[in-house]
Amino acid sequence: MEEQIKAMRQKIEAAAAAITDSKEMYQLRKQYLDNKAGQISALMKNMRDLAPEDRPAFGKIVNELKTWALDFFTAQDARLKAAELAKKNAAEQIDVTMPAKPHKAGALHPNTLIANELIDIFAGMGFTIFEGPEIENDYYNFTALNTPKDHPARDMQDTFYVSPELLLRTQTSAGQIRVMEKNQPPIKILSPGKVFRSDDDATHSPMFSQMEGLVVDKGITLCDLQGMLDVFAQNVFGENVKTRLRPSYFPFTEPSVEVDVSCFECGGKGCRLCKDTGWIEVLGAGMVNRKVLENCGVDPDVYTGFAFGMGIERIAMLKYGIPNIKMLFESDVRVLSQFNE
Ligand code: DAH
């Protein structure tokens, strides 16, 4: 009998020696120690076949075997789990001395840079910001701006209509009406935003951005407009830049002007940028038409005002020497990241 016990112990040791995985070791443990099906439990059942006087001695050695096996498997389990943990740690080791992947900071889009710069300049002169809706009523975009339905000036802008009455605004000038309808002068607002026109070439895009300015108060004149535009032009293009007003036409201003700046590239002598004229056109402006003031309930015999509107992309292209407006919308980070000072 003792021989049989000894053999079982050797068998367990031999089987365990060949195992390198804690899950397999658990299976082996079950083979011997499982309460019902384990081989050591089965030995106890053999007790029935022994003579009663031999039973206590047999019970003792089987119990010893069981105690030994319990300790043995606990030790084996600890050994294998320690080895497995060491292996896992080695595989997950990181080299903290390795150089990190470079993390490139984002850059502001040229449009955003120009818009921020303009907002800074005009806020410094007391302007506040008004943002109107991109989907606009025909009334705000055209009619109230002295451009009724059959007015030929509607052809100046090719409009995307959403319905007979709703359209994608073609100009931030629509904001002028919204502001004057709700507020009596003094008014001094700057209105940035996206505008839309069916227009597409190297300098025009169906969606672009404008910045509108409106000042209404007692005694406002064209001189006030030019004074403010001088501050704007010198801040954006350089302190020696001059402005020039040329007669033009917009239905919502009378008189209307086109504003040029002296060429900041050649100083006015004539170059490719200014097409040898010494001047570059930057925006449209004028004195707010009496009819527009009347449409908004502002008395044109008491108040006068000026308005101006400029294209942000146009200013960005001029300032940064960007040759095609599409470069501003293609999202090529190599292009867009160059302009942050
Ligand atoms: N809304 C005009 C355009 O999109 C620009 C403009 C011209 C705005 C004269 C004005 C202005 O406020 O007075 O072409």
XYZ file of C-alpha atoms and ligand atoms in Angstrom:
355
model
C 0.000 0.000 0.000
C 2.728 2.412 0.908
C 4.328 1.631 -2.414
C 1.172 2.685 -4.205
C 1.092 6.005 -2.315
C 4.739 6.649 -3.051
C 4.198 5.957 -6.748
C 1.295 8.377 -6.874
C 3.425 11.080 -5.259
C 6.170 10.533 -7.828
C 3.636 10.617 -10.636
C 2.298 13.953 -9.383
C 5.806 15.403 -9.160
C 6.732 14.186 -12.643
C 3.518 15.537 -14.192
C 3.968 18.880 -12.425
C 7.556 19.201 -13.597
C 6.394 19.138 -17.214
C 3.819 21.926 -16.731
C 4.642 25.601 -17.372
C 1.158 27.083 -17.285
C -0.832 27.806 -14.097
C -4.143 26.826 -15.748
C -2.793 23.399 -16.695
C -1.450 23.019 -13.157
C -4.939 23.693 -11.831
C -6.300 20.896 -14.023
C -3.660 18.522 -12.649
C -4.539 19.546 -9.114
C -8.204 18.773 -9.827
C -7.248 15.340 -11.181
C -5.890 14.435 -7.745
C -7.619 16.666 -5.230
C -11.145 17.094 -6.577
C -13.499 16.064 -3.774
C -15.565 13.762 -5.943
C -13.482 12.675 -8.916
C -9.963 13.205 -7.569
C -7.614 10.235 -7.412
C -6.636 10.885 -3.785
C -10.312 10.948 -2.763
C -10.714 7.671 -4.667
C -8.008 6.074 -2.468
C -10.127 6.749 0.594
C -12.932 4.784 -0.986
C -10.593 1.752 -1.191
C -10.612 1.692 2.592
C -13.769 -0.491 2.472
C -11.759 -3.374 1.005
C -9.281 -3.435 3.903
C -9.420 -5.388 7.074
C -10.718 -3.142 9.896
C -7.348 -3.219 11.755
C -5.487 -1.934 8.713
C -7.835 0.979 8.127
C -6.445 3.574 10.605
C -2.883 3.251 9.234
C -4.121 3.477 5.684
C -6.264 6.532 6.493
C -3.249 8.197 8.019
C -0.984 7.804 5.020
C -3.681 8.886 2.574
C -4.292 12.005 4.698
C -0.594 12.710 4.722
C -0.532 12.376 0.964
C -3.460 14.802 0.730
C -1.774 17.374 2.974
C 1.413 17.047 1.008
C -0.467 17.442 -2.305
C -2.279 20.558 -1.069
C 1.018 22.210 -0.103
C 2.699 20.992 -3.254
C 0.048 22.453 -5.581
C -0.092 25.730 -3.655
C 3.666 26.082 -4.111
C 3.479 25.130 -7.783
C 0.698 27.651 -8.376
C 2.695 30.441 -6.719
C 5.789 29.547 -8.734
C 3.988 29.552 -12.096
C 1.969 32.716 -11.383
C 5.160 34.548 -10.424
C 6.818 33.429 -13.669
C 3.760 34.476 -15.699
C 3.669 37.916 -14.075
C 7.387 38.415 -14.715
C 6.866 37.493 -18.364
C 3.891 39.882 -18.731
C 5.827 42.729 -17.099
C 8.770 42.152 -19.410
C 6.500 42.248 -22.475
C 4.805 45.453 -21.345
C 7.967 47.250 -20.410
C 8.274 50.745 -21.917
C 11.452 52.597 -22.621
C 10.970 55.945 -20.939
C 14.151 57.270 -22.539
C 12.708 56.934 -26.057
C 12.087 60.310 -27.764
C 8.385 61.265 -27.741
C 6.403 61.669 -30.966
C 6.453 65.369 -31.861
C 3.156 67.057 -30.967
C 2.427 69.843 -33.441
C 0.351 72.708 -32.112
C -2.499 73.866 -34.325
C -2.440 77.203 -36.113
C -5.191 79.751 -36.662
C -6.645 79.905 -40.176
C -5.639 83.060 -42.118
C -9.321 84.100 -42.225
C -9.510 83.838 -38.447
C -6.273 85.794 -38.064
C -7.585 88.635 -40.235
C -11.041 88.616 -38.619
C -9.438 88.752 -35.153
C -7.145 91.555 -36.233
C -10.043 93.598 -37.653
C -12.163 93.004 -34.568
C -9.244 94.192 -32.401
C -8.750 97.345 -34.469
C -12.412 98.332 -34.593
C -13.125 97.317 -30.997
C -10.346 99.753 -30.122
C -12.448 102.473 -31.783
C -15.551 101.524 -29.794
C -17.295 99.113 -32.191
C -19.269 96.170 -30.801
C -19.949 92.901 -32.629
C -23.289 91.905 -34.148
C -23.757 88.523 -35.836
C -26.757 88.044 -38.102
C -28.184 84.789 -39.516
C -26.678 83.066 -42.568
C -30.125 82.178 -43.901
C -31.720 85.552 -44.360
C -35.039 87.036 -45.453
C -35.142 88.625 -48.876
C -36.299 91.753 -47.034
C -33.156 92.124 -44.886
C -30.706 91.101 -47.578
C -32.180 93.251 -50.346
C -35.478 95.131 -49.998
C -34.728 97.053 -46.811
C -31.283 97.821 -48.226
C -33.035 99.810 -50.948
C -32.891 96.937 -53.418
C -36.529 95.957 -54.123
C -37.457 92.908 -56.195
C -37.106 94.403 -59.682
C -34.050 96.519 -58.842
C -31.210 96.057 -61.361
C -28.648 96.046 -58.498
C -29.869 92.565 -57.544
C -27.923 91.358 -60.565
C -24.682 92.545 -58.895
C -24.883 89.408 -56.741
C -25.923 85.957 -57.921
C -28.102 84.698 -55.113
C -28.763 81.195 -53.753
C -32.461 81.089 -52.870
C -33.751 78.615 -50.295
C -37.383 79.550 -50.976
C -39.026 82.571 -52.661
C -38.554 84.558 -49.431
C -35.470 82.943 -47.869
C -31.915 83.011 -49.223
C -28.326 82.448 -48.182
C -27.283 86.002 -47.372
C -25.152 87.530 -50.110
C -23.781 90.286 -47.874
C -23.330 91.026 -44.185
C -25.012 94.373 -44.958
C -28.249 92.574 -43.984
C -27.073 92.948 -40.377
C -27.295 96.757 -40.691
C -31.076 96.501 -40.948
C -31.399 94.088 -38.034
C -29.346 96.393 -35.815
C -31.067 99.668 -36.804
C -34.546 98.145 -36.523
C -33.914 97.355 -32.859
C -31.641 100.223 -31.804
C -31.739 103.976 -32.108
C -28.421 105.810 -32.710
C -25.699 106.153 -31.627
C -24.849 102.874 -33.383
C -21.338 101.535 -33.943
C -21.231 97.887 -34.920
C -18.990 95.463 -36.717
C -20.639 92.423 -38.228
C -18.485 89.490 -39.346
C -19.850 86.406 -41.062
C -20.079 84.016 -43.976
C -21.834 85.082 -47.168
C -22.809 83.112 -50.275
C -22.914 83.854 -53.992
C -22.974 81.747 -57.116
C -19.524 82.860 -58.152
C -16.394 80.760 -58.628
C -12.905 81.635 -59.934
C -9.374 82.299 -58.627
C -10.532 85.230 -56.494
C -14.180 84.284 -55.871
C -15.703 81.404 -53.960
C -19.394 80.481 -53.508
C -18.869 80.864 -49.773
C -16.679 83.574 -48.342
C -16.502 85.887 -45.339
C -17.242 89.545 -44.945
C -16.846 92.159 -42.257
C -19.466 94.883 -42.215
C -19.183 98.168 -40.337
C -21.969 100.606 -39.508
C -21.817 103.926 -37.664
C -24.926 106.085 -37.240
C -25.128 109.219 -35.114
C -25.706 112.943 -35.345
C -23.244 114.705 -37.643
C -21.433 111.660 -39.088
C -19.677 112.525 -42.371
C -17.588 110.871 -45.069
C -14.503 112.312 -43.311
C -15.276 110.149 -40.279
C -15.401 107.139 -42.591
C -12.049 107.918 -44.160
C -10.466 108.627 -40.764
C -11.507 105.217 -39.474
C -10.425 103.513 -42.673
C -6.980 105.125 -42.351
C -6.616 103.576 -38.893
C -7.745 100.213 -40.309
C -5.428 100.333 -43.350
C -2.356 101.429 -41.404
C -2.856 98.719 -38.810
C -3.414 95.937 -41.337
C -1.080 96.884 -44.207
C 1.557 99.175 -42.679
C 1.810 102.630 -41.141
C 2.719 104.440 -44.370
C -0.344 103.229 -46.237
C -2.822 105.865 -47.454
C -6.474 105.442 -48.414
C -8.325 106.827 -51.434
C -12.079 107.025 -52.050
C -13.403 106.538 -55.581
C -17.028 107.161 -56.589
C -19.034 103.960 -56.924
C -22.566 102.668 -56.622
C -24.347 100.614 -53.986
C -28.111 100.899 -53.552
C -27.843 101.234 -49.765
C -25.331 104.101 -49.702
C -25.394 107.602 -51.173
C -22.777 108.649 -52.027
C -21.077 105.269 -52.471
C -17.341 104.778 -52.665
C -14.795 102.145 -53.486
C -11.876 102.327 -51.052
C -8.312 101.803 -52.279
C -5.126 101.596 -50.226
C -1.784 102.768 -51.588
C 0.214 99.707 -52.637
C 2.036 98.360 -49.588
C 4.292 96.260 -51.811
C 5.853 99.063 -53.916
C 4.862 102.089 -51.844
C 2.739 103.382 -54.721
C 5.364 103.385 -57.469
C 3.652 100.591 -59.405
C 4.282 96.838 -59.342
C 2.659 93.533 -60.240
C 0.493 93.443 -57.130
C -1.126 96.835 -57.846
C -1.039 96.230 -61.610
C 1.165 99.332 -61.969
C -1.533 101.629 -60.618
C -0.006 102.210 -57.173
C -3.417 101.477 -55.571
C -5.248 98.345 -54.444
C -9.025 98.146 -54.026
C -9.962 96.762 -50.611
C -13.603 97.502 -49.823
C -16.912 99.183 -50.583
C -18.422 101.891 -48.411
C -20.556 105.010 -48.334
C -22.972 107.196 -46.436
C -26.061 105.208 -45.420
C -28.847 105.970 -47.897
C -31.715 108.042 -46.382
C -34.145 105.400 -47.563
C -32.353 102.702 -45.583
C -32.484 104.815 -42.425
C -36.201 105.446 -43.020
C -36.858 101.725 -43.578
C -35.490 101.087 -40.085
C -37.305 103.925 -38.340
C -34.229 106.141 -37.978
C -34.887 109.804 -38.818
C -32.549 110.786 -41.705
C -33.031 114.480 -40.953
C -31.514 113.978 -37.510
C -29.013 111.185 -38.064
C -26.464 110.330 -40.706
C -24.190 107.324 -40.918
C -21.570 105.497 -42.870
C -21.212 101.823 -43.686
C -18.493 99.686 -45.143
C -18.101 96.054 -46.143
C -14.970 94.097 -46.920
C -14.090 90.558 -47.933
C -11.963 88.787 -45.329
C -10.429 86.386 -47.870
C -9.489 89.315 -50.095
C -7.682 91.060 -47.210
C -5.971 87.768 -46.256
C -4.868 87.126 -49.848
C -3.471 90.645 -50.196
C -1.739 90.687 -46.834
C -0.229 87.202 -47.040
C 0.338 87.071 -50.822
C -2.023 84.105 -51.326
C -2.574 83.759 -55.098
C -5.805 81.706 -55.186
C -8.832 81.899 -52.879
C -9.198 78.087 -53.062
C -6.025 77.727 -51.004
C -8.012 79.116 -48.080
C -10.617 76.361 -48.357
C -8.545 73.299 -49.243
C -7.482 72.613 -45.647
C -3.870 71.908 -46.612
C -2.143 72.376 -43.269
C 1.180 73.107 -45.004
C -0.382 76.203 -46.548
C -2.583 77.267 -43.656
C -0.030 77.000 -40.866
C 2.379 79.569 -42.335
C 0.754 82.805 -41.308
C 0.776 82.762 -37.513
C 3.297 85.303 -36.294
N -22.352 94.675 -49.390
C -21.386 95.088 -50.385
C -20.930 93.866 -51.165
O -21.074 92.785 -50.678
C -20.191 95.731 -49.733
C -20.547 97.042 -49.151
C -20.479 98.168 -49.899
C -20.982 97.144 -47.845
C -20.802 99.405 -49.381
C -21.331 98.355 -47.315
C -21.225 99.482 -48.097
O -21.748 98.510 -46.063
O -21.545 100.673 -47.571
O -20.453 94.000 -52.233
